[in-house]
Each structure stands twice: as structure tokens, then as C-alpha cells.
PDB file of C-alpha atoms and ligand atoms in Angstrom:
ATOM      1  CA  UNK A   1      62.426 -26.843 -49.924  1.00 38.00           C
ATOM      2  CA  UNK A   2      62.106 -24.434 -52.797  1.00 40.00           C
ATOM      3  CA  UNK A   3      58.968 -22.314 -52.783  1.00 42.00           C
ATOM      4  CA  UNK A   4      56.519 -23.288 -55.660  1.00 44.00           C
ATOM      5  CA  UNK A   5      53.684 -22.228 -57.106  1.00 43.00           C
ATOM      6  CA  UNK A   6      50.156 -24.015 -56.846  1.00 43.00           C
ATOM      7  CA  UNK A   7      48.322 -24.699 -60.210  1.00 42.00           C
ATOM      8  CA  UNK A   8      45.565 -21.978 -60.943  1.00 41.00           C
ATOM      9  CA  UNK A   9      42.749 -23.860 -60.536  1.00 42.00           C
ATOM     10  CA  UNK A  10      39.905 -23.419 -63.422  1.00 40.00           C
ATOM     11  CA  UNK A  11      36.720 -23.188 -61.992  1.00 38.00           C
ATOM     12  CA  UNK A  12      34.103 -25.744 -64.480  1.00 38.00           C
ATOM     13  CA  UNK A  13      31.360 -22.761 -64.050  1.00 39.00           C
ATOM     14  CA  UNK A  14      31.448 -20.304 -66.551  1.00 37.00           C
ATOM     15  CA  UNK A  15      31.036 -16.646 -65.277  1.00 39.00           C
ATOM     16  CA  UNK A  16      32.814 -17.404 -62.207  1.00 44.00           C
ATOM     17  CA  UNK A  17      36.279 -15.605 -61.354  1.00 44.00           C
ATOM     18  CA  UNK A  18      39.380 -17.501 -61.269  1.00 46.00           C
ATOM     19  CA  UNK A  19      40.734 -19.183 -58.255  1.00 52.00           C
ATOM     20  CA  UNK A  20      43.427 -16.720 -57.576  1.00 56.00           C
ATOM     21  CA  UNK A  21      46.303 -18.732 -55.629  1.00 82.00           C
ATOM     22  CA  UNK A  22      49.761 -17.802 -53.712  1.00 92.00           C
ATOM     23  CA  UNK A  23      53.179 -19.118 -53.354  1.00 95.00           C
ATOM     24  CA  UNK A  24      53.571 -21.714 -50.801  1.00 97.00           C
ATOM     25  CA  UNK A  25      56.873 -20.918 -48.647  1.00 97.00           C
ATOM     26  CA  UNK A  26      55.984 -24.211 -46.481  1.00 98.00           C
ATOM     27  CA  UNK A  27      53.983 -27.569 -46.514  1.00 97.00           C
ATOM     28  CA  UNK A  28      52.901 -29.255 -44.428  1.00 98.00           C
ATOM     29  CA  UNK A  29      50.346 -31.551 -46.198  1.00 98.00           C
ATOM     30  CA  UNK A  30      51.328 -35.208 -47.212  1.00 98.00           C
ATOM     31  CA  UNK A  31      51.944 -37.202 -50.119  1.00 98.00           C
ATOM     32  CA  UNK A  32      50.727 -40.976 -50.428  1.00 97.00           C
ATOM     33  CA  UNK A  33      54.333 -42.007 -49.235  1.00 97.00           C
ATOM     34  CA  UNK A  34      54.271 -40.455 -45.806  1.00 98.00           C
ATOM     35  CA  UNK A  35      54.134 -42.574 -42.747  1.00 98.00           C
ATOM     36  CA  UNK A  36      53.961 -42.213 -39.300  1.00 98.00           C
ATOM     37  CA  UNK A  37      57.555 -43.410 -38.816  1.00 98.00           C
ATOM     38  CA  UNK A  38      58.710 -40.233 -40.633  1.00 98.00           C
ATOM     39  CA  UNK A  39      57.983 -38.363 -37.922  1.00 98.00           C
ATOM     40  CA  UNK A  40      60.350 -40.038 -36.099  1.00 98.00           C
ATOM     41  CA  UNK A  41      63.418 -39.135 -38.224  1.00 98.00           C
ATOM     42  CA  UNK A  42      62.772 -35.730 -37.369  1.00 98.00           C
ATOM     43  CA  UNK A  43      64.988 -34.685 -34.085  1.00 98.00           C
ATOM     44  CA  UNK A  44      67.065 -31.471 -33.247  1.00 97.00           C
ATOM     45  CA  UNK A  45      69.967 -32.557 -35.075  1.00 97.00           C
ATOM     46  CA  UNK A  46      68.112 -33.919 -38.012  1.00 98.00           C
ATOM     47  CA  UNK A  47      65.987 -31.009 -38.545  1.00 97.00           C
ATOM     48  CA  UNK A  48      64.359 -31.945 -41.730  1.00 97.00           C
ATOM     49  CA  UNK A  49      61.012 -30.859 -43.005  1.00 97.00           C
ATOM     50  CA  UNK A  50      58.341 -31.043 -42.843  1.00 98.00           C
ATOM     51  CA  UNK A  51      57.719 -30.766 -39.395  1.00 98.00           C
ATOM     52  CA  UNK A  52      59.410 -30.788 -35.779  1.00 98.00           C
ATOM     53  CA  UNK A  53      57.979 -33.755 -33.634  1.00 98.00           C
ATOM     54  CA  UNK A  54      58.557 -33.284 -29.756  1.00 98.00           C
ATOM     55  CA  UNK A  55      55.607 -31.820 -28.020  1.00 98.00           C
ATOM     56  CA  UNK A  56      54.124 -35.044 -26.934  1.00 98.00           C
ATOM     57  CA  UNK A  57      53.502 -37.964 -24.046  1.00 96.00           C
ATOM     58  CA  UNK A  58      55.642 -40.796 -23.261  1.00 96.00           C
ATOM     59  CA  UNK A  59      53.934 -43.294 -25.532  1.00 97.00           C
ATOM     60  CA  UNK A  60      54.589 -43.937 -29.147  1.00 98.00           C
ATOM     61  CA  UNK A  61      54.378 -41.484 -32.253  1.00 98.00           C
ATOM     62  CA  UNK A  62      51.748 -43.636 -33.109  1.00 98.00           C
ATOM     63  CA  UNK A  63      49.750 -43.814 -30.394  1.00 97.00           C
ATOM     64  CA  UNK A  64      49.520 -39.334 -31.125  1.00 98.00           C
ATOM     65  CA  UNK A  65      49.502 -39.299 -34.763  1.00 98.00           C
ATOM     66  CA  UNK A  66      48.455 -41.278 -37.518  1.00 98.00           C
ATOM     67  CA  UNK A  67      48.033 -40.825 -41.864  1.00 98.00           C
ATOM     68  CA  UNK A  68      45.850 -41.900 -43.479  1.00 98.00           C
ATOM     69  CA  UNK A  69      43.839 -41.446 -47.012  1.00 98.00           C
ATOM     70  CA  UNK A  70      40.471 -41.206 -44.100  1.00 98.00           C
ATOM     71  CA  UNK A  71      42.496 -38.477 -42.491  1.00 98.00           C
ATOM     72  CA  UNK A  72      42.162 -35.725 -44.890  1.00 98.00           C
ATOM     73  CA  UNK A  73      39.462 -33.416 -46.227  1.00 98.00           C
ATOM     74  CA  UNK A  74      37.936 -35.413 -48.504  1.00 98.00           C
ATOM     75  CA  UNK A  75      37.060 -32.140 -50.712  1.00 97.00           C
ATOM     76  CA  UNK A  76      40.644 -31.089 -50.729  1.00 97.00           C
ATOM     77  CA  UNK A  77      41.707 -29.506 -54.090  1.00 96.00           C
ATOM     78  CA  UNK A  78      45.313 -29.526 -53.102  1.00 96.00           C
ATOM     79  CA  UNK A  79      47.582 -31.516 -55.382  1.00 91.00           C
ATOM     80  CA  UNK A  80      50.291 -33.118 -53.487  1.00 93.00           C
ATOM     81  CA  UNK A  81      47.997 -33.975 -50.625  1.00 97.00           C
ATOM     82  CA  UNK A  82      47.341 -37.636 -50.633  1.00 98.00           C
ATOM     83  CA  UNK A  83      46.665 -38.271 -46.512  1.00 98.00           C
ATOM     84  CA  UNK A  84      45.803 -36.063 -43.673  1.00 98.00           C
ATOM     85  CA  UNK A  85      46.712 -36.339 -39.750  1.00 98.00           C
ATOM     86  CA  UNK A  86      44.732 -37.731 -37.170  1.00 98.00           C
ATOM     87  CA  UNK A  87      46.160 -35.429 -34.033  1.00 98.00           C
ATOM     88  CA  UNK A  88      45.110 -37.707 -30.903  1.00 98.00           C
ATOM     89  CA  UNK A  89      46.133 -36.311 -26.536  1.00 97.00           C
ATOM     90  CA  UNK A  90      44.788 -38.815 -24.272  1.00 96.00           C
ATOM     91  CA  UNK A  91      45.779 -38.943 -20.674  1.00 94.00           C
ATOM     92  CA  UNK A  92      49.427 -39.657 -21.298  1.00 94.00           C
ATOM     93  CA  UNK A  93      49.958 -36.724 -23.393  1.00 95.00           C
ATOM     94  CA  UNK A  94      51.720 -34.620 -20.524  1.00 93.00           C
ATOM     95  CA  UNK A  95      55.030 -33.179 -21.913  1.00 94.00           C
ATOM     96  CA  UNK A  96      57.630 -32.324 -19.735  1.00 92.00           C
ATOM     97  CA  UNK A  97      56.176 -33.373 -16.842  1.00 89.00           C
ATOM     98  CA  UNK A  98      53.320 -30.356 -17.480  1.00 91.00           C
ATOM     99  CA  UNK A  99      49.644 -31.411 -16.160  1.00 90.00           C
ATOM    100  CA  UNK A 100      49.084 -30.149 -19.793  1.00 94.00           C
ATOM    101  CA  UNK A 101      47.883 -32.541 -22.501  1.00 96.00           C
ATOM    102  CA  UNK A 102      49.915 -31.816 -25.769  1.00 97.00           C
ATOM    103  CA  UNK A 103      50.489 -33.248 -28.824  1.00 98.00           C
ATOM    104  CA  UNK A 104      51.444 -30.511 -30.956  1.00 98.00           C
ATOM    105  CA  UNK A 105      53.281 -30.660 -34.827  1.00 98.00           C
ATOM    106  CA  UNK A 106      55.641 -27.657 -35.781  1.00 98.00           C
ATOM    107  CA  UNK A 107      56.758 -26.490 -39.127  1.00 98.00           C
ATOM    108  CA  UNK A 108      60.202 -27.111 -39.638  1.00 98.00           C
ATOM    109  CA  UNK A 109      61.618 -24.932 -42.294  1.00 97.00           C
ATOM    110  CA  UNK A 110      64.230 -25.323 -44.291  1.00 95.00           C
ATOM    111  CA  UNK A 111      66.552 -21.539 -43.842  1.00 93.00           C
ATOM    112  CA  UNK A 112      66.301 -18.932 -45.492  1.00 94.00           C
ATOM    113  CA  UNK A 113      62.215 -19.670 -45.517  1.00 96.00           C
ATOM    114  CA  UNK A 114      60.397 -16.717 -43.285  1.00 97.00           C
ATOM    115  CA  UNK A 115      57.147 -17.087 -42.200  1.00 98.00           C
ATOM    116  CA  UNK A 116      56.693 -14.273 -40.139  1.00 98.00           C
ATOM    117  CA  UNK A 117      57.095 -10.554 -42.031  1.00 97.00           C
ATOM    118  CA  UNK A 118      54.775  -9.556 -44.632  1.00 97.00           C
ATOM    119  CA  UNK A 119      51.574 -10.800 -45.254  1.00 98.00           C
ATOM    120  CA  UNK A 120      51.150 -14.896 -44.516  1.00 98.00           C
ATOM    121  CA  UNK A 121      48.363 -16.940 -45.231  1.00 98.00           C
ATOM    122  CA  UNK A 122      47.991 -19.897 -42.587  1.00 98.00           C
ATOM    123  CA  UNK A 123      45.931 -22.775 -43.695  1.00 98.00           C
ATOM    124  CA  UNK A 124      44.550 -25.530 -41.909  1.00 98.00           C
ATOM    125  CA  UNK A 125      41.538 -27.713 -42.033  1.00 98.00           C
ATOM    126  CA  UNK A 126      40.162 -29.411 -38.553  1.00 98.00           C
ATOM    127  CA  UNK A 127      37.506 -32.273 -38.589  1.00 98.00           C
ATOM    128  CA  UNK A 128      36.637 -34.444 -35.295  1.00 98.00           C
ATOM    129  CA  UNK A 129      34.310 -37.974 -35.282  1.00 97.00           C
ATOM    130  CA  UNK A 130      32.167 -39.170 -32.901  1.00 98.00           C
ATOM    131  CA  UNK A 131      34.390 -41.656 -31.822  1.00 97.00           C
ATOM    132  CA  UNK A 132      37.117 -40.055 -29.305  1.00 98.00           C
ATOM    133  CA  UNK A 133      35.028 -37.060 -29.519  1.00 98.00           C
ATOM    134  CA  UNK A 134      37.007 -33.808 -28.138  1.00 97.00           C
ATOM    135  CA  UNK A 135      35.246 -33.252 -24.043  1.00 96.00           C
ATOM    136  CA  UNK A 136      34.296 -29.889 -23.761  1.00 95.00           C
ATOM    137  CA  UNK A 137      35.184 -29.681 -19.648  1.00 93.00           C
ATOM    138  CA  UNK A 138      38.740 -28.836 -20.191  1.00 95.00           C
ATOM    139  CA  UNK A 139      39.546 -25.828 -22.406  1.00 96.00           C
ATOM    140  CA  UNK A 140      41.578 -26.584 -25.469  1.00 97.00           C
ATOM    141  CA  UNK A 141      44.166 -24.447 -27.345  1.00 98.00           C
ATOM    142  CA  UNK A 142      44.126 -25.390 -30.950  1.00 98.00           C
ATOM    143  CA  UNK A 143      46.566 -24.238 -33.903  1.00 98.00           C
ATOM    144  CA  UNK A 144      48.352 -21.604 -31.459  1.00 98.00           C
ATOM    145  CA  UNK A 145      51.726 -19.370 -32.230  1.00 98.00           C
ATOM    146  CA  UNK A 146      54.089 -19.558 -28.874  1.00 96.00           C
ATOM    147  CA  UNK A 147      52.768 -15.890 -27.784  1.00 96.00           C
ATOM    148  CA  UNK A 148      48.834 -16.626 -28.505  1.00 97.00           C
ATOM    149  CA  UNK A 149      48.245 -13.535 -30.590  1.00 98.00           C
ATOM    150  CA  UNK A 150      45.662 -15.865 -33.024  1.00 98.00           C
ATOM    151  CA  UNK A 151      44.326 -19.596 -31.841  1.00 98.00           C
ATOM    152  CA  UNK A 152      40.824 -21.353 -31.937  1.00 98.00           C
ATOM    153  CA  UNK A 153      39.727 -22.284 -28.508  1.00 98.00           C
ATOM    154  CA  UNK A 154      37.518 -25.209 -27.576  1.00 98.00           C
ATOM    155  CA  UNK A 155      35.729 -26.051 -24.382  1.00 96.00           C
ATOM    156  CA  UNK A 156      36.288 -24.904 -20.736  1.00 93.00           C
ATOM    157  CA  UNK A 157      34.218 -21.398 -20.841  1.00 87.00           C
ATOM    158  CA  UNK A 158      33.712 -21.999 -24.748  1.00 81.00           C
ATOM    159  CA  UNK A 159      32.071 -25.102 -25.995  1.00 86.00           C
ATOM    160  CA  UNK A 160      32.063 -23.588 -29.258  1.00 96.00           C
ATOM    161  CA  UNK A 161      34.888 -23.488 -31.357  1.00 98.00           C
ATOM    162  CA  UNK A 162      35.611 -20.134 -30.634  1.00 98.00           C
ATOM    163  CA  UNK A 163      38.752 -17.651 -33.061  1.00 98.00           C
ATOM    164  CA  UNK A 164      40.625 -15.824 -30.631  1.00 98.00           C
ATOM    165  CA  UNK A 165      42.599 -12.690 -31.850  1.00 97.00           C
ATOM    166  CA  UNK A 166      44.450 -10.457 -30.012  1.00 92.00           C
ATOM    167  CA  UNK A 167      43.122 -12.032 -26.492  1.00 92.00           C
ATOM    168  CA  UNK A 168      39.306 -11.859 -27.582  1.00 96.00           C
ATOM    169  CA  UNK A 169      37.359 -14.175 -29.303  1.00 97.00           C
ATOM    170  CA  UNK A 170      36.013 -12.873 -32.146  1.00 98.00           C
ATOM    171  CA  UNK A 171      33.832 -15.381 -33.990  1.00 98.00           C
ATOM    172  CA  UNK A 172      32.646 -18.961 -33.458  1.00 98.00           C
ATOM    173  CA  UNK A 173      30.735 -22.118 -34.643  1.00 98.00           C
ATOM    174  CA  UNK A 174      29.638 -25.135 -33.049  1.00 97.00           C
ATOM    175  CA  UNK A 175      32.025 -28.359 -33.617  1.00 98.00           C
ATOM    176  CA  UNK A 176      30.325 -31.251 -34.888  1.00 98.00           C
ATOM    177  CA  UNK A 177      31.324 -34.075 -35.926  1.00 98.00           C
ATOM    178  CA  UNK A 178      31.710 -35.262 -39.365  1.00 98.00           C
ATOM    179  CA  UNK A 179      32.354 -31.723 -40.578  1.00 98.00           C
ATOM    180  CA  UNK A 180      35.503 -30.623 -41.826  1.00 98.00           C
ATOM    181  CA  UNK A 181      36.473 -26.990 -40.589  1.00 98.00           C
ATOM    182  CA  UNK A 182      39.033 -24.691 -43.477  1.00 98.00           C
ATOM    183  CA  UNK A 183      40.570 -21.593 -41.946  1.00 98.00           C
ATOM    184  CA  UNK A 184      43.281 -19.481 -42.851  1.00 98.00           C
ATOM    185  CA  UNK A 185      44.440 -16.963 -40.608  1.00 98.00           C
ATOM    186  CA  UNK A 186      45.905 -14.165 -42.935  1.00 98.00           C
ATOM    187  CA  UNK A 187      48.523 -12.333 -40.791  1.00 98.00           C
ATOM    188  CA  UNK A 188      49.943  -9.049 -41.468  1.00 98.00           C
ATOM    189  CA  UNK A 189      53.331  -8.906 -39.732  1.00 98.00           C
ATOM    190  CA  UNK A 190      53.904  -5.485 -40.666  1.00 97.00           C
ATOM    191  CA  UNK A 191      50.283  -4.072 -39.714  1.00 98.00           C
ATOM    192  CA  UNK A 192      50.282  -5.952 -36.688  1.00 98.00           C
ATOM    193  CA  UNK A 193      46.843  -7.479 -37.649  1.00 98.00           C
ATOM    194  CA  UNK A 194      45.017 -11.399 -38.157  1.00 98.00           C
ATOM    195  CA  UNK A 195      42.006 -11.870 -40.142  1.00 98.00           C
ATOM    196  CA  UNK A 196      40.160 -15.129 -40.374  1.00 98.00           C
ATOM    197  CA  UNK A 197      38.817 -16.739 -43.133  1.00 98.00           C
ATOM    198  CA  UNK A 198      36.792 -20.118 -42.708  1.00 98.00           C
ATOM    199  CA  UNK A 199      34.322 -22.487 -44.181  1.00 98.00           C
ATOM    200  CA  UNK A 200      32.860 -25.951 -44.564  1.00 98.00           C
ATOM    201  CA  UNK A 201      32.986 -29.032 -46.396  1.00 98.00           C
ATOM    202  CA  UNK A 202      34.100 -28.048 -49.781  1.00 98.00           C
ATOM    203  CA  UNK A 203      33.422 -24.584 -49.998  1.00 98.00           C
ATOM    204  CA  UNK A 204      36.121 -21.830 -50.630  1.00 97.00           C
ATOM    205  CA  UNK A 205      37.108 -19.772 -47.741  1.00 98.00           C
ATOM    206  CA  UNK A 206      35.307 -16.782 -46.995  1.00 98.00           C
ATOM    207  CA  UNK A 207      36.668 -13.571 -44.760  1.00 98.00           C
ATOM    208  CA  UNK A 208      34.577 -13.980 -41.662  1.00 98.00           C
ATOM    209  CA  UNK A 209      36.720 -12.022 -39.433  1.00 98.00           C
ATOM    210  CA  UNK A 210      38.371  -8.971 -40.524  1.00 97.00           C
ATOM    211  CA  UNK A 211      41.747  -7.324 -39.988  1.00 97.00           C
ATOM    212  CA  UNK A 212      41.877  -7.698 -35.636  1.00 97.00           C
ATOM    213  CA  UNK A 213      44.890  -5.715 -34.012  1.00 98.00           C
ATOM    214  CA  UNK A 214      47.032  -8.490 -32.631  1.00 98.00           C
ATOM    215  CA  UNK A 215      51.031  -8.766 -31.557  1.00 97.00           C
ATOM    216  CA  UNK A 216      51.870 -10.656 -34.783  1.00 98.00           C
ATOM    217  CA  UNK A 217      55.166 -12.241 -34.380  1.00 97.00           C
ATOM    218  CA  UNK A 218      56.384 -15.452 -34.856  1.00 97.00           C
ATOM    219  CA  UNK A 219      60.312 -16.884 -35.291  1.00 97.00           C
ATOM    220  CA  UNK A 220      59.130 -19.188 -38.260  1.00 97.00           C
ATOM    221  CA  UNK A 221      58.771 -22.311 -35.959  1.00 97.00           C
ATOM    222  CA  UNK A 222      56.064 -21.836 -33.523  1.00 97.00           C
ATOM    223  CA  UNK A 223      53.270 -22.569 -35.047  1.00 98.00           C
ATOM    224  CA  UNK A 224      51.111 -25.125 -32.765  1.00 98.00           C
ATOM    225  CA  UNK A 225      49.601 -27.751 -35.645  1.00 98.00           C
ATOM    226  CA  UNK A 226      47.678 -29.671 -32.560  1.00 98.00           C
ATOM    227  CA  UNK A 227      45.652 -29.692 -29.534  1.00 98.00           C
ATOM    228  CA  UNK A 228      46.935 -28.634 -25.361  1.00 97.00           C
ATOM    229  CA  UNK A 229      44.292 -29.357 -23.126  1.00 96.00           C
ATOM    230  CA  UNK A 230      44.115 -27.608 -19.962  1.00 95.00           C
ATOM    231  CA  UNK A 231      43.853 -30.352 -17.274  1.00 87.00           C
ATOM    232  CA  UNK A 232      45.195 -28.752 -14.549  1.00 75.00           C
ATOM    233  CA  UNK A 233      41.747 -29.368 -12.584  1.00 79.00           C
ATOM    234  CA  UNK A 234      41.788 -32.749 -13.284  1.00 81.00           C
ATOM    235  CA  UNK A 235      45.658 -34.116 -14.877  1.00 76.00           C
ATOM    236  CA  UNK A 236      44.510 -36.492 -16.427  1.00 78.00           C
ATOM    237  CA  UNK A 237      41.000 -37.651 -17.159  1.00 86.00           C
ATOM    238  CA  UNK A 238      39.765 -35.912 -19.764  1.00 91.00           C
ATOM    239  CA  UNK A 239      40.175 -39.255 -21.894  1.00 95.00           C
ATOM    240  CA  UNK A 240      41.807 -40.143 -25.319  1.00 97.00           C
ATOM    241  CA  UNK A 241      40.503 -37.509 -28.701  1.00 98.00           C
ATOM    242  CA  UNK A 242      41.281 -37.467 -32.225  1.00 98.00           C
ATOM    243  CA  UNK A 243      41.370 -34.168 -33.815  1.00 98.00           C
ATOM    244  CA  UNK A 244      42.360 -34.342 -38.118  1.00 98.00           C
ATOM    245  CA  UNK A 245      44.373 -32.493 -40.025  1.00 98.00           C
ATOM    246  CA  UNK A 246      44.210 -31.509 -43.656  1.00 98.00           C
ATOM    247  CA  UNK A 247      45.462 -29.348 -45.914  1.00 98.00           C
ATOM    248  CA  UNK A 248      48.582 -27.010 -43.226  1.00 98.00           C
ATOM    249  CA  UNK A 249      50.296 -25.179 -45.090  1.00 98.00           C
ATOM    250  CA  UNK A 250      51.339 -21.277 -45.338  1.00 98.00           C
ATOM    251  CA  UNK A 251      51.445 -19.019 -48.567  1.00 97.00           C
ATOM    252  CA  UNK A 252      52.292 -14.928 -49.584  1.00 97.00           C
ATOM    253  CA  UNK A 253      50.668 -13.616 -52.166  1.00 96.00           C
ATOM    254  CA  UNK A 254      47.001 -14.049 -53.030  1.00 95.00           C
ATOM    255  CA  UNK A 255      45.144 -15.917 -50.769  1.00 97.00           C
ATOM    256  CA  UNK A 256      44.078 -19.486 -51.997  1.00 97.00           C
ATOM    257  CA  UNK A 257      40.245 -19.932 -51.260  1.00 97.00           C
ATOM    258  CA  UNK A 258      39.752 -22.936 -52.505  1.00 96.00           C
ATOM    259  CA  UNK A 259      40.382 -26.042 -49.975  1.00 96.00           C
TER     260      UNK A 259
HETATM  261  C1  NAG B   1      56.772 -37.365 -49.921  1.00 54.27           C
HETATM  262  O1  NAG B   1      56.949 -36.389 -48.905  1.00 54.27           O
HETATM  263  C2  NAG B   1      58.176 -36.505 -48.212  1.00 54.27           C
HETATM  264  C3  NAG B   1      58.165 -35.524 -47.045  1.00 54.27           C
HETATM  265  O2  NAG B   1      57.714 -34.260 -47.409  1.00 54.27           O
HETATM  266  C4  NAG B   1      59.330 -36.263 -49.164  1.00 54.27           C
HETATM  267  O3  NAG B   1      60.551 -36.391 -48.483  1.00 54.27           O
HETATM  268  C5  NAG B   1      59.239 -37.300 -50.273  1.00 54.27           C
HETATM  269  O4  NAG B   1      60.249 -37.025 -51.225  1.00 54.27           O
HETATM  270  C6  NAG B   1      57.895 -37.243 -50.956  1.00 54.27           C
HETATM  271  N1  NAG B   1      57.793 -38.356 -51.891  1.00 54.27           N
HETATM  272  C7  NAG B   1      57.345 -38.204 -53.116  1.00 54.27           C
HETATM  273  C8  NAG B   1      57.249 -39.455 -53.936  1.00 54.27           C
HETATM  274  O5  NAG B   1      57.021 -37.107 -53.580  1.00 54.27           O
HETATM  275  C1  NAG B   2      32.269 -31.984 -49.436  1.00 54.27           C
HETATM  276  O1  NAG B   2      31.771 -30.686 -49.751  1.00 54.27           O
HETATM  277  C2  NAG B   2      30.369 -30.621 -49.953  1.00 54.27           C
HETATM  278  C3  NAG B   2      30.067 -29.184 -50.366  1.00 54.27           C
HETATM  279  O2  NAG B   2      30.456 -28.297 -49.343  1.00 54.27           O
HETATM  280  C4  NAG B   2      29.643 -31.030 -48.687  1.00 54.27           C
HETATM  281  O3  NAG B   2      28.250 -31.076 -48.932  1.00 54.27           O
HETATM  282  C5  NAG B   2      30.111 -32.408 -48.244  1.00 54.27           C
HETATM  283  O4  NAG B   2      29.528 -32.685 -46.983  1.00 54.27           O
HETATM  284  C6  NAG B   2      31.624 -32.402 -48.125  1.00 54.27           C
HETATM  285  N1  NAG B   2      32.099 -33.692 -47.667  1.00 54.27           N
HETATM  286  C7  NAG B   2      32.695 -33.834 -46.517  1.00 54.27           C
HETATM  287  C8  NAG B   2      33.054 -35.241 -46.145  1.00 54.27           C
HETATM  288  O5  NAG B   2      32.981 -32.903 -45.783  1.00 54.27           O
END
């Protein structure tokens, strides 16, 4: 996949600054073509983008993922994205015989793409509903790299939604449902630091968080776009949750704040 540009957005309000905007170097949003099958084409010798599909239970793709139109952000700005993901672990969502419960998308890039020197800009937008509402007993890992050095956290210890940088949390907010949650975490590989921008709904991102010292690293295809759930206590009975997906996708350049 070539890298492209995103069209500058105009904002209607006079007075306002432009919507400055990067280059995206990989997407992982979907057009109004995508299915769940296509997730199934994917395998390690059929490495095709957009994503690697193999972190998951014994049941079917489409008992862990779904797309959808209802799936996305509704206040996404993003062109190409027609239908978001609905992420879903239930208790049959142990991978590799791990008491675990994964279901967990990575990008898969296309070579010469690197999404780990520089400065990256990691976007994502999370959004639960009442029904197959994420339990807060078991602590959740959410939107992870392999080595942890950035990752939202959810339940166990933290029933918040909690940022974790560098092994600490560093900010939080309360996950209700209904809401749609933007972050980017903007990741400088070469200063060894994350910073966290989030918001709402349809606002633009805002830095929340600024530059934390982390262990920045990633090989370009370890990026967690999912939920593990930390059964070990109980394998298996924390029950079936959705999490959605919107807008995944990771640009250089000037961060895009609008969702
Ligand atoms: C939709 O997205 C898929 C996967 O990224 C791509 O292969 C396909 O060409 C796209 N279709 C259209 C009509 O853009
Ligand atoms: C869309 O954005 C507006 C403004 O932030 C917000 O009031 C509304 O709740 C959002 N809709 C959804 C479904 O998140």
C-alpha cells in the first residue's frame, strides 16, 4: 500500500486554524466492501493487508469480529472509513491453549512500510454498549505493543480505563457505555517517549498526557488492535464482551486531531 495523504479538512468556522493532517503509512479502517470473511484470507503465507488475524479462540472469525456501518464512530471525519469493528473475547477466546482471553487484530504491512523510528501517530477509537458490557473483575490489556511500553488498561485493580506508559498509569476516565473513546498515542522512537492524546464523541484530540519516558520499540507488527483478559483466577467466566473499533490507523507528520 502506497502511503497517501488525507484531505486537509476545512473547518466551516471562520477564525478557527486549519486541521493540520499527516501521512498515513498504514490503515487499518474499512471501506463499505469489507467483510468479516476477509479476515480470513489473511494467513502467514498470504500476508496481505490490512491486518494479521490469529490471536483468537477456537470458534469462528465471526463469532470475534464483526463490520458493520453501527460499528464505527459515528462522528468519524475519515474518508475511506465506511464500517468499524466490533472486537468480541468470550470464554472461548483462549489462544494457544493460554488461560488468557484474546482476540487481538495486527497491522500487517506491506515492506518497506516502518512504523517504528521517528515520530508515529497511533490512532484508535474504542466504544463499548451495554449489552456484552466489558466485567471489570478481570484486568484487561487493550491496544498493547508486544513489550507493553504504552496500553490502556481496564478492570482488575483499575475499573477505569486507565493509559499506561512506561509501566505507570498516567491518566484515566471512566468507560461508559455509548461513548466513543479517540486516542492517539504519539510515539517518539528516537526520544524514547509516548504522549497521549484523547477525546470524546466528535471532538478533536487533545494532548492529555505529555511526552512519558517509555522503551519505544516496535518491529512494525505488534501492535495489539483488541482486548486479553486476564482470567487466570477464573479461565473462563468472565462471559462474552464487545469492544468497537473505529478509525486504527498510524500517520508521521502532523498529528491529525480531528476523528
Ligand atoms: C476495500 O478495502 C479492501 C481492504 O483494504 C481493499 O482490498 C479493497 O480494494 C477496497 N475496495 C474498494 C472498493 O476500495
Ligand atoms: C458526536 O459528537 C458530538 C460532539 O462531541 C457528541 O455530542 C455526540 O454524542 C457524538 N455522537 C456519538 C454517537 O458519539
Amino acid at each position: 500500500m502506497k502511503a497517501r495523504q488525507i484531505p486537509i479538512l476545512l473547518s466551516a468556522a471562520a477564525g478557527l486554524p486549519l486541521v493540520s493532517a499527516g501521512t498515513v503509512l498504514w490503515s487499518g479502517v474499512f471501506n463499505e466492501s469489507y467483510t468479516v470473511e476477509d479476515f480470513d484470507k489473511w494467513s502467514w503465507s498470504n500476508q496481505i493487508p490490512p491486518y494479521q488475524w490469529y490471536i483468537h479462540g477456537s470458534g469462528a472469525t465471526d463469532t470475534y469480529l464483526g463490520v458493520s456501518a453501527d460499528f464505527k464512530n459515528p462522528n468519524s471525519t475519515l474518508a475511506d472509513e465506511a464500517q468499524g469493528v466490533r472486537i468480541t473475547i468470550d470464554d472461548t477466546s483462549s489462544w494457544n491453549g493460554q488461560t488468557m482471553m484474546r482476540s487481538e487484530l495486527i497491522p500487517q504491512i506491506t515492506s518497506g512500510t516502518d512504523l517504528g523510528s521517528g515520530v508515529r501517530y497511533y490512532h484508535f477509537s474504542l466504544s463499548a454498549s451495554e449489552e456484552n458490557f466489558p466485567t471489570s473483575e478481570f484486568e484487561h490489556q487493550v491496544a498493547f505493543f508486544e513489550s507493553h511500553f504504552t496500553e490502556l488498561k481496564y478492570g482488575g485493580s483499575a475499573s477505569d480505563l486507565t493509559w499506561y506508559a512506561g509501566g505507570t498509569a498516567q491518566w484515566s476516565t471512566a468507560l461508559e457505555a455509548g461513548v466513543w473513546y479517540n486516542f492517539a498515542y504519539g510515539i517518539d522512537f528516537d526520544s524514547s517517549t509516548v504522549a497521549l492524546y484523547a477525546s470524546t464523541g466528535g471532538e478533536d484530540l487533545e494532548l492529555v498526557v505529555d511526552a512519558v519516558s517509555a522503551s519505544t520499540s516496535t518491529n512494525s507488527a505488534d501492535w495489539h488492535v483488541g482486548q486479553l483478559r486476564l482470567d487466570q483466577s477464573a479461565p473462563g467466566t468472565g462471559g462474552a464482551e464487545d469492544w468497537f473499533w473505529s478509525g486504527v490507523y498510524v500517520e508521521e507528520g502532523d498529528v491529525t486531531l480531528a476523528v
